[in-house]
Short mmCIF file of C-alpha atoms in Angstrom, two decimals:
data_model
loop_
_atom_site.label_atom_id
_atom_site.label_comp_id
_atom_site.label_asym_id
_atom_site.label_seq_id
_atom_site.Cartn_x
_atom_site.Cartn_y
_atom_site.Cartn_z
CA GLN A 952 4.20 8.17 -5.55
CA VAL A 953 6.95 5.66 -6.13
CA GLN A 954 7.04 3.88 -9.45
CA LEU A 955 9.39 0.97 -10.31
CA VAL A 956 10.26 0.19 -13.93
CA GLN A 957 12.24 -2.87 -14.77
CA SER A 958 14.40 -3.84 -17.83
CA GLY A 959 13.14 -6.19 -20.53
CA ALA A 960 12.95 -9.99 -20.89
CA GLU A 961 16.11 -12.01 -21.21
CA VAL A 962 16.98 -15.33 -22.61
CA LYS A 963 20.18 -16.92 -21.15
CA LYS A 964 22.20 -20.16 -21.46
CA PRO A 965 22.69 -22.36 -18.49
CA GLY A 966 25.77 -21.41 -16.55
CA SER A 967 25.71 -17.77 -17.58
CA SER A 968 24.54 -14.72 -15.60
CA VAL A 969 21.75 -12.22 -15.94
CA LYS A 970 21.50 -8.66 -14.58
CA VAL A 971 18.03 -7.12 -14.25
CA SER A 972 17.57 -3.40 -13.49
CA CYS A 973 14.77 -1.59 -11.52
CA LYS A 974 14.51 2.14 -11.80
CA ALA A 975 12.72 4.12 -9.16
CA SER A 976 10.95 7.45 -9.62
CA GLY A 977 8.73 9.55 -7.47
CA ASP A 978 10.51 9.47 -4.12
CA THR A 979 13.95 9.76 -2.62
CA PHE A 980 15.63 6.60 -3.71
CA SER A 981 17.84 6.04 -0.76
CA SER A 982 15.10 6.49 1.83
CA PHE A 983 13.67 2.96 1.31
CA GLY A 984 14.80 -0.62 0.59
CA ILE A 985 14.18 -2.57 -2.57
CA SER A 986 13.58 -6.33 -2.57
CA TRP A 987 13.63 -8.80 -5.34
CA VAL A 988 10.88 -11.47 -5.52
CA ARG A 989 10.64 -14.14 -8.16
CA GLN A 990 7.81 -16.30 -9.47
CA ALA A 991 8.45 -19.54 -11.50
CA PRO A 992 5.87 -20.29 -14.19
CA GLY A 993 2.56 -21.26 -12.56
CA GLN A 994 4.17 -21.08 -9.12
CA GLY A 995 4.10 -18.86 -6.03
CA LEU A 996 6.31 -15.98 -4.87
CA GLU A 997 9.77 -16.21 -3.30
CA TRP A 998 11.75 -13.44 -1.70
CA MET A 999 15.29 -13.34 -2.95
CA GLY A 1000 16.89 -10.47 -1.17
CA GLU A 1001 16.97 -6.76 -0.62
CA ILE A 1002 19.16 -3.69 -0.63
CA ILE A 1003 18.87 -0.67 1.56
CA PRO A 1004 20.82 2.07 -0.34
CA MET A 1005 20.86 4.52 2.57
CA PHE A 1006 22.97 2.07 4.58
CA GLY A 1007 24.53 0.19 1.74
CA THR A 1008 23.37 -3.08 3.24
CA THR A 1009 22.13 -6.24 1.47
CA HIS A 1010 20.38 -9.28 2.67
CA TYR A 1011 19.89 -12.46 0.70
CA VAL A 1012 17.66 -15.56 1.10
CA GLU A 1013 19.57 -18.21 3.03
CA ASN A 1014 19.61 -20.79 0.21
CA SER A 1015 20.85 -18.48 -2.55
CA GLN A 1016 24.29 -20.06 -2.41
CA GLY A 1017 25.95 -16.87 -3.19
CA ARG A 1018 24.47 -16.72 -6.69
CA VAL A 1019 22.41 -13.52 -6.02
CA THR A 1020 24.00 -10.03 -5.94
CA ILE A 1021 21.97 -6.87 -5.49
CA THR A 1022 23.55 -3.48 -6.01
CA ALA A 1023 22.28 0.14 -6.32
CA ASP A 1024 23.34 3.15 -8.26
CA GLU A 1025 21.99 6.13 -6.34
CA SER A 1026 22.91 8.55 -9.09
CA SER A 1027 20.40 6.99 -11.43
CA ASN A 1028 17.97 5.76 -8.80
CA THR A 1029 18.51 2.19 -10.12
CA VAL A 1030 18.75 -1.14 -8.37
CA TYR A 1031 20.28 -4.21 -10.06
CA MET A 1032 19.86 -7.89 -9.38
CA GLU A 1033 22.44 -10.29 -10.81
CA LEU A 1034 21.98 -13.95 -10.76
CA SER A 1035 24.84 -16.18 -11.68
CA SER A 1036 25.42 -19.86 -12.67
CA LEU A 1037 21.89 -19.88 -14.16
CA ARG A 1038 20.03 -23.19 -14.36
CA SER A 1039 16.67 -24.08 -15.97
CA GLU A 1040 14.98 -23.84 -12.53
CA ASP A 1041 15.79 -20.07 -12.53
CA THR A 1042 13.37 -19.55 -15.35
CA ALA A 1043 10.88 -17.12 -13.69
CA VAL A 1044 9.51 -13.59 -13.69
CA TYR A 1045 11.62 -11.46 -11.38
CA TYR A 1046 9.99 -8.51 -9.65
CA CYS A 1047 11.53 -5.62 -7.67
CA ALA A 1048 9.34 -4.14 -4.96
CA ARG A 1049 9.75 -1.33 -2.35
CA ASP A 1050 10.13 -2.53 1.29
CA LEU A 1051 7.58 -1.09 3.66
CA ARG A 1052 7.67 -1.45 7.40
CA ASP A 1053 6.04 0.19 10.37
CA ASP A 1054 7.67 1.31 13.57
CA HIS A 1055 7.30 -2.03 15.36
CA SER A 1056 8.03 -4.66 12.65
CA SER A 1057 11.48 -6.05 12.07
CA PHE A 1058 10.75 -7.00 8.49
CA ASN A 1059 8.58 -5.67 5.67
CA TRP A 1060 5.88 -6.04 3.21
CA PHE A 1061 6.09 -4.90 -0.43
CA ASP A 1062 4.49 -2.07 -2.33
CA PRO A 1063 4.63 -1.04 -5.06
CA TRP A 1064 6.01 -3.61 -7.39
CA GLY A 1065 7.72 -3.34 -10.74
CA GLN A 1066 6.15 -4.77 -13.73
CA GLY A 1067 8.32 -7.88 -13.78
CA THR A 1068 11.10 -9.19 -15.97
CA LEU A 1069 10.88 -12.60 -17.56
CA VAL A 1070 14.16 -14.53 -17.49
CA ILE A 1071 14.21 -17.77 -19.52
CA VAL A 1072 17.16 -20.09 -19.09
CA SER A 1073 17.44 -22.51 -21.92
CA SER A 1074 20.20 -24.19 -23.97
CA ASP B 1088 11.58 -21.25 8.56
CA ILE B 1089 8.00 -20.19 8.90
CA GLN B 1090 5.55 -22.03 6.52
CA MET B 1091 2.45 -20.27 5.28
CA THR B 1092 -0.45 -22.46 4.25
CA GLN B 1093 -3.42 -21.03 2.34
CA SER B 1094 -6.77 -22.63 1.94
CA PRO B 1095 -8.48 -23.44 -0.26
CA SER B 1096 -6.06 -23.54 -3.25
CA THR B 1097 -8.90 -22.79 -5.63
CA LEU B 1098 -12.31 -21.24 -4.88
CA SER B 1099 -15.28 -21.06 -7.31
CA ALA B 1100 -17.67 -18.17 -6.59
CA SER B 1101 -20.28 -15.98 -8.19
CA VAL B 1102 -20.48 -12.22 -8.46
CA GLY B 1103 -22.03 -10.96 -5.22
CA ASP B 1104 -20.75 -13.85 -3.04
CA ARG B 1105 -18.94 -13.37 0.24
CA VAL B 1106 -15.58 -15.12 -0.05
CA THR B 1107 -13.21 -16.10 2.73
CA ILE B 1108 -9.56 -17.25 2.28
CA THR B 1109 -7.50 -18.61 5.17
CA CYS B 1110 -3.82 -18.33 5.70
CA ARG B 1111 -2.10 -20.38 8.47
CA ALA B 1112 1.37 -19.78 9.89
CA SER B 1113 3.50 -22.63 11.20
CA GLN B 1114 4.33 -20.48 14.24
CA SER B 1115 3.01 -17.18 15.65
CA ILE B 1116 3.60 -14.14 13.54
CA ASN B 1117 1.76 -11.66 15.69
CA THR B 1118 -0.10 -9.46 13.15
CA TRP B 1119 2.87 -9.26 10.75
CA LEU B 1120 0.86 -10.37 7.71
CA ALA B 1121 0.07 -8.89 4.27
CA TRP B 1122 -2.33 -9.86 1.51
CA TYR B 1123 -1.78 -9.32 -2.23
CA GLN B 1124 -4.01 -9.72 -5.33
CA GLN B 1125 -2.37 -10.92 -8.52
CA LYS B 1126 -3.91 -11.08 -11.98
CA PRO B 1127 -2.54 -13.09 -14.86
CA GLY B 1128 0.60 -11.49 -16.36
CA LYS B 1129 0.63 -8.69 -13.74
CA ALA B 1130 2.63 -7.94 -10.62
CA PRO B 1131 1.04 -8.53 -7.21
CA ASN B 1132 -0.87 -5.61 -5.72
CA LEU B 1133 -0.94 -4.93 -1.99
CA LEU B 1134 -4.43 -5.14 -0.45
CA ILE B 1135 -3.85 -5.40 3.35
CA TYR B 1136 -0.89 -5.09 5.73
CA LYS B 1137 -0.63 -5.69 9.46
CA ALA B 1138 -3.29 -8.39 9.16
CA SER B 1139 -6.24 -5.90 8.89
CA SER B 1140 -4.97 -2.42 7.69
CA LEU B 1141 -6.49 -1.68 4.29
CA GLU B 1142 -4.07 -0.14 1.84
CA GLY B 1143 -5.11 3.19 0.46
CA GLY B 1144 -7.30 2.89 -2.66
CA VAL B 1145 -8.27 -0.70 -2.04
CA PRO B 1146 -12.10 -1.15 -2.06
CA SER B 1147 -13.70 -1.55 1.41
CA ARG B 1148 -15.22 -4.88 0.37
CA PHE B 1149 -11.73 -6.38 1.22
CA SER B 1150 -11.03 -6.95 4.82
CA GLY B 1151 -8.46 -8.91 6.80
CA SER B 1152 -8.49 -10.33 10.32
CA GLY B 1153 -6.60 -12.58 12.61
CA SER B 1154 -3.41 -12.76 14.71
CA GLY B 1155 -0.97 -15.34 15.88
CA THR B 1156 -1.20 -18.22 13.45
CA GLU B 1157 -4.52 -17.91 11.72
CA PHE B 1158 -5.64 -15.16 9.40
CA THR B 1159 -8.46 -14.53 6.94
CA LEU B 1160 -9.10 -12.39 3.96
CA THR B 1161 -12.77 -11.62 3.19
CA ILE B 1162 -14.23 -10.19 0.06
CA SER B 1163 -17.82 -8.95 0.87
CA GLY B 1164 -19.69 -8.91 -2.39
CA LEU B 1165 -17.41 -10.32 -5.09
CA GLN B 1166 -17.03 -8.20 -8.13
CA PRO B 1167 -15.94 -9.20 -11.63
CA ASP B 1168 -12.55 -7.41 -11.14
CA ASP B 1169 -11.88 -9.67 -8.09
CA PHE B 1170 -11.37 -12.89 -9.95
CA ALA B 1171 -7.66 -13.31 -9.40
CA THR B 1172 -5.04 -15.16 -7.24
CA TYR B 1173 -4.53 -14.00 -3.70
CA TYR B 1174 -1.39 -14.50 -1.62
CA CYS B 1175 -0.59 -14.02 2.07
CA GLN B 1176 2.93 -13.01 3.13
CA GLU B 1177 4.41 -13.06 6.60
CA TYR B 1178 6.96 -10.48 7.66
CA ASN B 1179 7.80 -11.84 11.06
CA SER B 1180 10.88 -13.61 9.80
CA TYR B 1181 13.94 -12.87 7.61
CA SER B 1182 12.52 -15.11 4.83
CA ARG B 1183 9.31 -13.05 4.34
CA THR B 1184 7.51 -16.18 3.24
CA PHE B 1185 4.49 -16.23 0.96
CA GLY B 1186 1.59 -18.60 0.99
CA GLN B 1187 1.09 -20.77 -2.12
CA GLY B 1188 -1.82 -18.80 -3.34
CA THR B 1189 -5.63 -19.08 -3.67
CA LYS B 1190 -7.20 -18.74 -7.09
CA VAL B 1191 -10.62 -17.27 -7.05
CA GLU B 1192 -12.48 -18.46 -10.14
CA ILE B 1193 -15.92 -17.66 -11.68
CA LYS B 1194 -18.51 -20.36 -10.79
#
């Protein structure tokens, strides 16, 4: 059974970057994709992007303006999400989640999820 | 982009009630829809995928239906543990868009 454990909360200044980690256990890491989804305070959920370590491929939400970078370290079963040029609107809980799809779907749903990492952007 | 609209935004109900939440897509998404439950301070938890397939370990009082543009999540016999926020998510498009959520409150 896959478990995802994320790094701890961060407080960052506007304009800086943050790198959040997500360590997977319980299954072959490279056999599935990992997505990042964020949730601003009191708001809904927004998919940010994914990595598929087996193929070394990444996909990002179309309005990310190149600020999101997702990488993977297969030796440690860890995925990283780096968000640059931080602004106050980036204050949110960031979740990693495993991608799941069936034989006929082009895209995926998410299960399980990490516990979430709160990132606060404040001067 | 596909827009996902849930209704109602908030629902007040009592233990034992049958509750229905609707999710509408701005264009057809076949049956590529998932439902999640989220409790305060916790990560979302998968309930249903492919519109009506119950995730393992999820109580059978949860059920999903629909195809195309209109979908429902039904809780038959609301339990105290079910008071939470519920989200739908389409996976017919690259953006994998979520609905805005439906909060189920105690009446």
